[in-house]
């Protein structure tokens, strides 16, 4: 998979790509690139944003700046780009990210993530350049970068080669294998700590009983919405 992130803060991703599963995915041939929005701005002084029409606080990322960045990078009219690949605008008003959407994105060969800053995007960016708008939760971040990292993290760990165990992706919280429910609890050594014992069944070596126990715990968590 090729993931491109269009951002005003490409440096932030230098740290992100050192994360083990991200580094593994990159070593396995997947790509994560950043495109600097400021690099191709047609405005003087590296300007990328402007005050909102109609008044109000904050600054809005300009549509002509996004147009120039996408055009310079992909060599096509950005209006056509979203017919060739998923172009995702990260915005609090978008579709809420969940495991189903992550799976959907992980199957794409190429994705471009657009990060807004300040008060966000000129709406024409979302309307004309993006194929999707995605939000990572019902709260407002100062920009789309952290949301883009959340999307990249969740997507890249699903890619072949990202995790040591392919099973850890198959049977995890919210997965089809767990019928969309939260994961069962995990334990490791010591088997007893301050009198808190690990459930006996997990130490029993009875794989069938362990499987049944885990499914049951997952179901309980799903019923209470906890986990
Ligand atoms: Cl994708 N962007 C911003 N700025 N805030 C958010 C968000 C995205 N998702 C939740 N809050």
PDB file of C-alpha atoms and ligand atoms in Angstrom:
ATOM      1  CA  UNK A   1       0.000   0.000   0.000  1.00  0.00           C
ATOM      2  CA  UNK A   2       1.091   3.563  -0.688  1.00  0.00           C
ATOM      3  CA  UNK A   3      -0.039   6.119   1.887  1.00  0.00           C
ATOM      4  CA  UNK A   4       0.520   9.805   1.198  1.00  0.00           C
ATOM      5  CA  UNK A   5      -0.109  12.450   3.842  1.00  0.00           C
ATOM      6  CA  UNK A   6      -0.578  16.054   2.739  1.00  0.00           C
ATOM      7  CA  UNK A   7       0.352  18.221   5.695  1.00  0.00           C
ATOM      8  CA  UNK A   8       1.834  21.494   6.916  1.00  0.00           C
ATOM      9  CA  UNK A   9       3.901  19.479   9.407  1.00  0.00           C
ATOM     10  CA  UNK A  10       5.721  16.695   7.550  1.00  0.00           C
ATOM     11  CA  UNK A  11       8.353  16.555  10.324  1.00  0.00           C
ATOM     12  CA  UNK A  12       5.822  15.138  12.747  1.00  0.00           C
ATOM     13  CA  UNK A  13       5.778  11.909  10.744  1.00  0.00           C
ATOM     14  CA  UNK A  14       9.518  11.303  11.135  1.00  0.00           C
ATOM     15  CA  UNK A  15       8.809  10.060  14.648  1.00  0.00           C
ATOM     16  CA  UNK A  16       5.735   8.147  13.570  1.00  0.00           C
ATOM     17  CA  UNK A  17       7.589   5.964  11.048  1.00  0.00           C
ATOM     18  CA  UNK A  18       9.950   4.747  13.764  1.00  0.00           C
ATOM     19  CA  UNK A  19       7.061   2.845  15.425  1.00  0.00           C
ATOM     20  CA  UNK A  20       7.768  -0.878  15.155  1.00  0.00           C
ATOM     21  CA  UNK A  21       4.716  -1.947  13.186  1.00  0.00           C
ATOM     22  CA  UNK A  22       4.997   1.027  10.851  1.00  0.00           C
ATOM     23  CA  UNK A  23       8.708   0.359  10.277  1.00  0.00           C
ATOM     24  CA  UNK A  24       7.857  -3.324   9.650  1.00  0.00           C
ATOM     25  CA  UNK A  25       5.203  -2.411   7.103  1.00  0.00           C
ATOM     26  CA  UNK A  26       7.636  -0.107   5.327  1.00  0.00           C
ATOM     27  CA  UNK A  27      10.318  -2.817   5.324  1.00  0.00           C
ATOM     28  CA  UNK A  28       7.735  -5.174   3.780  1.00  0.00           C
ATOM     29  CA  UNK A  29       7.402  -2.777   0.828  1.00  0.00           C
ATOM     30  CA  UNK A  30       4.539  -0.523   1.876  1.00  0.00           C
ATOM     31  CA  UNK A  31       5.098   3.218   1.582  1.00  0.00           C
ATOM     32  CA  UNK A  32       4.301   6.242   3.718  1.00  0.00           C
ATOM     33  CA  UNK A  33       5.164   9.595   2.214  1.00  0.00           C
ATOM     34  CA  UNK A  34       4.499  13.146   3.323  1.00  0.00           C
ATOM     35  CA  UNK A  35       3.727  16.019   0.988  1.00  0.00           C
ATOM     36  CA  UNK A  36       4.500  19.478   2.328  1.00  0.00           C
ATOM     37  CA  UNK A  37       1.562  21.797   1.665  1.00  0.00           C
ATOM     38  CA  UNK A  38       3.797  24.828   1.855  1.00  0.00           C
ATOM     39  CA  UNK A  39       6.220  23.615  -0.780  1.00  0.00           C
ATOM     40  CA  UNK A  40       4.017  24.424  -3.770  1.00  0.00           C
ATOM     41  CA  UNK A  41       1.858  27.246  -2.458  1.00  0.00           C
ATOM     42  CA  UNK A  42       1.175  29.862  -5.151  1.00  0.00           C
ATOM     43  CA  UNK A  43       1.004  32.540  -2.453  1.00  0.00           C
ATOM     44  CA  UNK A  44       3.902  34.664  -1.279  1.00  0.00           C
ATOM     45  CA  UNK A  45       5.680  34.083   1.998  1.00  0.00           C
ATOM     46  CA  UNK A  46       4.598  30.455   2.171  1.00  0.00           C
ATOM     47  CA  UNK A  47       1.010  31.447   2.946  1.00  0.00           C
ATOM     48  CA  UNK A  48      -1.432  28.537   3.015  1.00  0.00           C
ATOM     49  CA  UNK A  49      -4.450  29.741   4.984  1.00  0.00           C
ATOM     50  CA  UNK A  50      -6.746  32.719   5.219  1.00  0.00           C
ATOM     51  CA  UNK A  51      -9.464  34.298   7.332  1.00  0.00           C
ATOM     52  CA  UNK A  52     -12.962  32.833   6.926  1.00  0.00           C
ATOM     53  CA  UNK A  53     -15.505  34.601   4.720  1.00  0.00           C
ATOM     54  CA  UNK A  54     -18.404  35.746   6.868  1.00  0.00           C
ATOM     55  CA  UNK A  55     -16.077  36.373   9.793  1.00  0.00           C
ATOM     56  CA  UNK A  56     -15.262  34.301  12.838  1.00  0.00           C
ATOM     57  CA  UNK A  57     -12.215  33.020  14.625  1.00  0.00           C
ATOM     58  CA  UNK A  58      -9.297  31.099  13.213  1.00  0.00           C
ATOM     59  CA  UNK A  59      -7.809  30.439   9.820  1.00  0.00           C
ATOM     60  CA  UNK A  60      -8.939  28.205   6.992  1.00  0.00           C
ATOM     61  CA  UNK A  61      -6.735  26.161   4.658  1.00  0.00           C
ATOM     62  CA  UNK A  62      -7.080  27.563   1.132  1.00  0.00           C
ATOM     63  CA  UNK A  63      -8.457  25.518  -1.750  1.00  0.00           C
ATOM     64  CA  UNK A  64      -5.964  26.958  -4.272  1.00  0.00           C
ATOM     65  CA  UNK A  65      -3.080  25.878  -2.029  1.00  0.00           C
ATOM     66  CA  UNK A  66      -4.399  22.307  -1.804  1.00  0.00           C
ATOM     67  CA  UNK A  67      -4.984  22.315  -5.569  1.00  0.00           C
ATOM     68  CA  UNK A  68      -1.364  23.356  -6.201  1.00  0.00           C
ATOM     69  CA  UNK A  69       0.061  20.749  -3.790  1.00  0.00           C
ATOM     70  CA  UNK A  70      -1.930  17.842  -5.267  1.00  0.00           C
ATOM     71  CA  UNK A  71      -1.340  18.955  -8.858  1.00  0.00           C
ATOM     72  CA  UNK A  72       2.426  19.311  -8.292  1.00  0.00           C
ATOM     73  CA  UNK A  73       2.680  15.904  -6.689  1.00  0.00           C
ATOM     74  CA  UNK A  74       0.390  13.770  -8.828  1.00  0.00           C
ATOM     75  CA  UNK A  75       0.555  15.682 -12.109  1.00  0.00           C
ATOM     76  CA  UNK A  76      -3.221  15.543 -12.575  1.00  0.00           C
ATOM     77  CA  UNK A  77      -6.170  17.812 -11.874  1.00  0.00           C
ATOM     78  CA  UNK A  78      -7.039  17.069  -8.210  1.00  0.00           C
ATOM     79  CA  UNK A  79     -10.688  16.734  -9.237  1.00  0.00           C
ATOM     80  CA  UNK A  80      -9.691  13.595 -11.186  1.00  0.00           C
ATOM     81  CA  UNK A  81      -7.331  12.249  -8.516  1.00  0.00           C
ATOM     82  CA  UNK A  82     -10.143  10.907  -6.332  1.00  0.00           C
ATOM     83  CA  UNK A  83     -11.260   8.692  -9.218  1.00  0.00           C
ATOM     84  CA  UNK A  84      -7.825   7.038  -9.185  1.00  0.00           C
ATOM     85  CA  UNK A  85      -7.338   6.582  -5.428  1.00  0.00           C
ATOM     86  CA  UNK A  86      -9.046   7.210  -2.075  1.00  0.00           C
ATOM     87  CA  UNK A  87      -8.454  10.837  -1.094  1.00  0.00           C
ATOM     88  CA  UNK A  88      -9.444  11.274   2.545  1.00  0.00           C
ATOM     89  CA  UNK A  89     -10.055  14.641   4.183  1.00  0.00           C
ATOM     90  CA  UNK A  90      -9.487  14.405   7.943  1.00  0.00           C
ATOM     91  CA  UNK A  91     -12.183  16.488   9.550  1.00  0.00           C
ATOM     92  CA  UNK A  92     -14.255  16.244  12.753  1.00  0.00           C
ATOM     93  CA  UNK A  93     -17.424  16.255  10.636  1.00  0.00           C
ATOM     94  CA  UNK A  94     -16.431  13.120   8.694  1.00  0.00           C
ATOM     95  CA  UNK A  95     -17.440   9.447   8.925  1.00  0.00           C
ATOM     96  CA  UNK A  96     -16.418   8.046  12.301  1.00  0.00           C
ATOM     97  CA  UNK A  97     -13.408   5.722  12.031  1.00  0.00           C
ATOM     98  CA  UNK A  98     -14.094   2.148  13.166  1.00  0.00           C
ATOM     99  CA  UNK A  99     -12.627  -1.295  12.500  1.00  0.00           C
ATOM    100  CA  UNK A 100     -14.839  -1.791   9.447  1.00  0.00           C
ATOM    101  CA  UNK A 101     -13.610   1.424   7.863  1.00  0.00           C
ATOM    102  CA  UNK A 102     -10.001   0.552   8.760  1.00  0.00           C
ATOM    103  CA  UNK A 103     -10.407  -2.822   6.985  1.00  0.00           C
ATOM    104  CA  UNK A 104     -11.893  -1.048   4.015  1.00  0.00           C
ATOM    105  CA  UNK A 105      -8.921   1.338   3.818  1.00  0.00           C
ATOM    106  CA  UNK A 106      -6.381  -1.456   4.352  1.00  0.00           C
ATOM    107  CA  UNK A 107      -7.610  -3.088   1.127  1.00  0.00           C
ATOM    108  CA  UNK A 108      -6.856   0.030  -0.947  1.00  0.00           C
ATOM    109  CA  UNK A 109      -3.652   0.074  -2.996  1.00  0.00           C
ATOM    110  CA  UNK A 110      -3.208   3.849  -2.649  1.00  0.00           C
ATOM    111  CA  UNK A 111      -4.582   6.430  -0.235  1.00  0.00           C
ATOM    112  CA  UNK A 112      -3.988  10.140   0.175  1.00  0.00           C
ATOM    113  CA  UNK A 113      -4.772  11.743   3.541  1.00  0.00           C
ATOM    114  CA  UNK A 114      -5.417  15.488   3.625  1.00  0.00           C
ATOM    115  CA  UNK A 115      -4.681  17.248   6.927  1.00  0.00           C
ATOM    116  CA  UNK A 116      -6.405  20.511   7.709  1.00  0.00           C
ATOM    117  CA  UNK A 117      -5.085  22.958  10.277  1.00  0.00           C
ATOM    118  CA  UNK A 118      -6.467  25.834  12.268  1.00  0.00           C
ATOM    119  CA  UNK A 119     -10.240  25.955  11.737  1.00  0.00           C
ATOM    120  CA  UNK A 120      -9.942  23.295   9.036  1.00  0.00           C
ATOM    121  CA  UNK A 121     -10.391  23.189   5.264  1.00  0.00           C
ATOM    122  CA  UNK A 122     -12.117  25.445   2.829  1.00  0.00           C
ATOM    123  CA  UNK A 123     -15.185  23.253   2.236  1.00  0.00           C
ATOM    124  CA  UNK A 124     -14.429  23.117  -1.513  1.00  0.00           C
ATOM    125  CA  UNK A 125     -11.419  20.913  -0.724  1.00  0.00           C
ATOM    126  CA  UNK A 126     -13.712  18.327   0.879  1.00  0.00           C
ATOM    127  CA  UNK A 127     -16.359  18.726  -1.809  1.00  0.00           C
ATOM    128  CA  UNK A 128     -14.202  18.591  -4.929  1.00  0.00           C
ATOM    129  CA  UNK A 129     -10.921  16.889  -4.061  1.00  0.00           C
ATOM    130  CA  UNK A 130     -11.811  14.289  -1.416  1.00  0.00           C
ATOM    131  CA  UNK A 131     -13.500  10.927  -1.959  1.00  0.00           C
ATOM    132  CA  UNK A 132     -14.105  10.541   1.786  1.00  0.00           C
ATOM    133  CA  UNK A 133     -14.161  12.621   4.954  1.00  0.00           C
ATOM    134  CA  UNK A 134     -13.089  10.802   8.115  1.00  0.00           C
ATOM    135  CA  UNK A 135     -13.223  11.776  11.795  1.00  0.00           C
ATOM    136  CA  UNK A 136     -11.517   9.882  14.626  1.00  0.00           C
ATOM    137  CA  UNK A 137     -13.989  10.909  17.313  1.00  0.00           C
ATOM    138  CA  UNK A 138     -16.448  13.469  18.585  1.00  0.00           C
ATOM    139  CA  UNK A 139     -14.031  16.124  19.789  1.00  0.00           C
ATOM    140  CA  UNK A 140     -11.956  18.731  17.970  1.00  0.00           C
ATOM    141  CA  UNK A 141      -8.204  18.492  17.406  1.00  0.00           C
ATOM    142  CA  UNK A 142      -6.090  21.473  16.416  1.00  0.00           C
ATOM    143  CA  UNK A 143      -5.313  19.807  13.106  1.00  0.00           C
ATOM    144  CA  UNK A 144      -5.666  16.653  11.076  1.00  0.00           C
ATOM    145  CA  UNK A 145      -2.104  15.357  11.622  1.00  0.00           C
ATOM    146  CA  UNK A 146      -2.782  13.330  14.761  1.00  0.00           C
ATOM    147  CA  UNK A 147      -5.934  11.956  13.153  1.00  0.00           C
ATOM    148  CA  UNK A 148      -3.893  11.008  10.055  1.00  0.00           C
ATOM    149  CA  UNK A 149      -1.447   9.168  12.308  1.00  0.00           C
ATOM    150  CA  UNK A 150      -4.320   7.330  13.964  1.00  0.00           C
ATOM    151  CA  UNK A 151      -5.627   6.273  10.554  1.00  0.00           C
ATOM    152  CA  UNK A 152      -2.115   5.246   9.377  1.00  0.00           C
ATOM    153  CA  UNK A 153      -1.479   3.338  12.620  1.00  0.00           C
ATOM    154  CA  UNK A 154      -4.756   1.428  12.465  1.00  0.00           C
ATOM    155  CA  UNK A 155      -4.433   0.703   8.739  1.00  0.00           C
ATOM    156  CA  UNK A 156      -0.740  -0.191   8.637  1.00  0.00           C
ATOM    157  CA  UNK A 157      -0.930  -2.722  11.457  1.00  0.00           C
ATOM    158  CA  UNK A 158      -3.433  -4.650   9.301  1.00  0.00           C
ATOM    159  CA  UNK A 159      -1.002  -4.875   6.383  1.00  0.00           C
ATOM    160  CA  UNK A 160       0.808  -8.164   5.793  1.00  0.00           C
ATOM    161  CA  UNK A 161       4.188  -8.091   7.527  1.00  0.00           C
ATOM    162  CA  UNK A 162       3.385  -5.304  10.001  1.00  0.00           C
ATOM    163  CA  UNK A 163       2.854  -7.475  13.081  1.00  0.00           C
ATOM    164  CA  UNK A 164       4.789 -10.529  14.186  1.00  0.00           C
ATOM    165  CA  UNK A 165       1.644 -12.659  14.347  1.00  0.00           C
ATOM    166  CA  UNK A 166      -0.984 -12.507  11.622  1.00  0.00           C
ATOM    167  CA  UNK A 167      -3.339 -14.037  14.219  1.00  0.00           C
ATOM    168  CA  UNK A 168      -3.130 -10.909  16.358  1.00  0.00           C
ATOM    169  CA  UNK A 169      -4.959  -9.005  13.635  1.00  0.00           C
ATOM    170  CA  UNK A 170      -7.503 -11.728  12.911  1.00  0.00           C
ATOM    171  CA  UNK A 171      -8.809 -12.175  16.440  1.00  0.00           C
ATOM    172  CA  UNK A 172      -8.731  -8.771  18.067  1.00  0.00           C
ATOM    173  CA  UNK A 173     -11.197  -6.235  19.379  1.00  0.00           C
ATOM    174  CA  UNK A 174     -14.070  -5.442  17.011  1.00  0.00           C
ATOM    175  CA  UNK A 175     -12.901  -8.024  14.443  1.00  0.00           C
ATOM    176  CA  UNK A 176     -15.205 -10.351  12.518  1.00  0.00           C
ATOM    177  CA  UNK A 177     -13.651 -13.317  14.389  1.00  0.00           C
ATOM    178  CA  UNK A 178     -14.968 -11.811  17.643  1.00  0.00           C
ATOM    179  CA  UNK A 179     -18.302 -10.966  16.036  1.00  0.00           C
ATOM    180  CA  UNK A 180     -17.489  -7.246  16.136  1.00  0.00           C
ATOM    181  CA  UNK A 181     -17.078  -7.197  19.930  1.00  0.00           C
ATOM    182  CA  UNK A 182     -14.241  -5.990  22.159  1.00  0.00           C
ATOM    183  CA  UNK A 183     -11.410  -8.404  22.792  1.00  0.00           C
ATOM    184  CA  UNK A 184     -11.202 -10.833  25.731  1.00  0.00           C
ATOM    185  CA  UNK A 185      -8.810  -9.943  28.600  1.00  0.00           C
ATOM    186  CA  UNK A 186      -5.115 -10.855  28.361  1.00  0.00           C
ATOM    187  CA  UNK A 187      -2.762 -11.978  31.125  1.00  0.00           C
ATOM    188  CA  UNK A 188       0.949 -12.723  31.336  1.00  0.00           C
ATOM    189  CA  UNK A 189       3.465 -13.674  34.036  1.00  0.00           C
ATOM    190  CA  UNK A 190       3.457 -13.622  36.994  1.00  0.00           C
ATOM    191  CA  UNK A 191       0.497 -16.007  37.374  1.00  0.00           C
ATOM    192  CA  UNK A 192      -0.153 -14.453  40.776  1.00  0.00           C
ATOM    193  CA  UNK A 193       0.659 -10.908  41.896  1.00  0.00           C
ATOM    194  CA  UNK A 194      -0.424  -9.389  45.234  1.00  0.00           C
ATOM    195  CA  UNK A 195      -2.922 -12.226  45.486  1.00  0.00           C
ATOM    196  CA  UNK A 196      -4.474 -11.464  42.065  1.00  0.00           C
ATOM    197  CA  UNK A 197      -4.554 -14.766  40.221  1.00  0.00           C
ATOM    198  CA  UNK A 198      -4.761 -15.312  36.488  1.00  0.00           C
ATOM    199  CA  UNK A 199      -7.886 -17.361  35.597  1.00  0.00           C
ATOM    200  CA  UNK A 200      -7.018 -21.071  35.995  1.00  0.00           C
ATOM    201  CA  UNK A 201      -8.364 -22.008  32.584  1.00  0.00           C
ATOM    202  CA  UNK A 202      -5.591 -19.980  30.881  1.00  0.00           C
ATOM    203  CA  UNK A 203      -2.933 -22.027  32.704  1.00  0.00           C
ATOM    204  CA  UNK A 204      -4.688 -25.334  31.958  1.00  0.00           C
ATOM    205  CA  UNK A 205      -3.333 -25.953  28.467  1.00  0.00           C
ATOM    206  CA  UNK A 206      -6.829 -26.956  27.265  1.00  0.00           C
ATOM    207  CA  UNK A 207      -7.000 -25.034  24.015  1.00  0.00           C
ATOM    208  CA  UNK A 208     -10.675 -25.710  23.386  1.00  0.00           C
ATOM    209  CA  UNK A 209     -11.639 -24.530  26.898  1.00  0.00           C
ATOM    210  CA  UNK A 210      -9.443 -21.459  26.526  1.00  0.00           C
ATOM    211  CA  UNK A 211     -11.091 -20.603  23.216  1.00  0.00           C
ATOM    212  CA  UNK A 212     -14.563 -20.975  24.731  1.00  0.00           C
ATOM    213  CA  UNK A 213     -13.601 -18.913  27.783  1.00  0.00           C
ATOM    214  CA  UNK A 214     -12.234 -16.092  25.615  1.00  0.00           C
ATOM    215  CA  UNK A 215     -15.290 -15.987  23.395  1.00  0.00           C
ATOM    216  CA  UNK A 216     -17.503 -15.888  26.493  1.00  0.00           C
ATOM    217  CA  UNK A 217     -15.503 -12.971  28.019  1.00  0.00           C
ATOM    218  CA  UNK A 218     -15.635 -11.116  24.713  1.00  0.00           C
ATOM    219  CA  UNK A 219     -19.414 -11.608  24.600  1.00  0.00           C
ATOM    220  CA  UNK A 220     -19.773 -10.275  28.151  1.00  0.00           C
ATOM    221  CA  UNK A 221     -17.802  -7.177  27.281  1.00  0.00           C
ATOM    222  CA  UNK A 222     -19.827  -6.659  24.155  1.00  0.00           C
ATOM    223  CA  UNK A 223     -23.050  -6.866  26.153  1.00  0.00           C
ATOM    224  CA  UNK A 224     -21.964  -4.171  28.609  1.00  0.00           C
ATOM    225  CA  UNK A 225     -20.248  -2.053  25.988  1.00  0.00           C
ATOM    226  CA  UNK A 226     -17.108  -2.177  28.127  1.00  0.00           C
ATOM    227  CA  UNK A 227     -13.620  -3.203  27.138  1.00  0.00           C
TER     228      UNK A 227
HETATM  229 CL1  LIG B   1     -10.020  14.042  11.543  1.00  0.00          CL
HETATM  230  N1  LIG B   1      -9.583  16.428  12.599  1.00  0.00           N
HETATM  231  C1  LIG B   1      -9.715  17.328  13.569  1.00  0.00           C
HETATM  232  N2  LIG B   1      -9.175  18.545  13.403  1.00  0.00           N
HETATM  233  N3  LIG B   1     -10.331  17.092  14.710  1.00  0.00           N
HETATM  234  C2  LIG B   1     -10.838  15.874  14.853  1.00  0.00           C
HETATM  235  C3  LIG B   1     -10.757  14.880  13.892  1.00  0.00           C
HETATM  236  C4  LIG B   1     -10.122  15.199  12.741  1.00  0.00           C
HETATM  237  N4  LIG B   1     -11.378  13.780  14.337  1.00  0.00           N
HETATM  238  C5  LIG B   1     -11.811  14.087  15.539  1.00  0.00           C
HETATM  239  N5  LIG B   1     -11.506  15.342  15.865  1.00  0.00           N
END
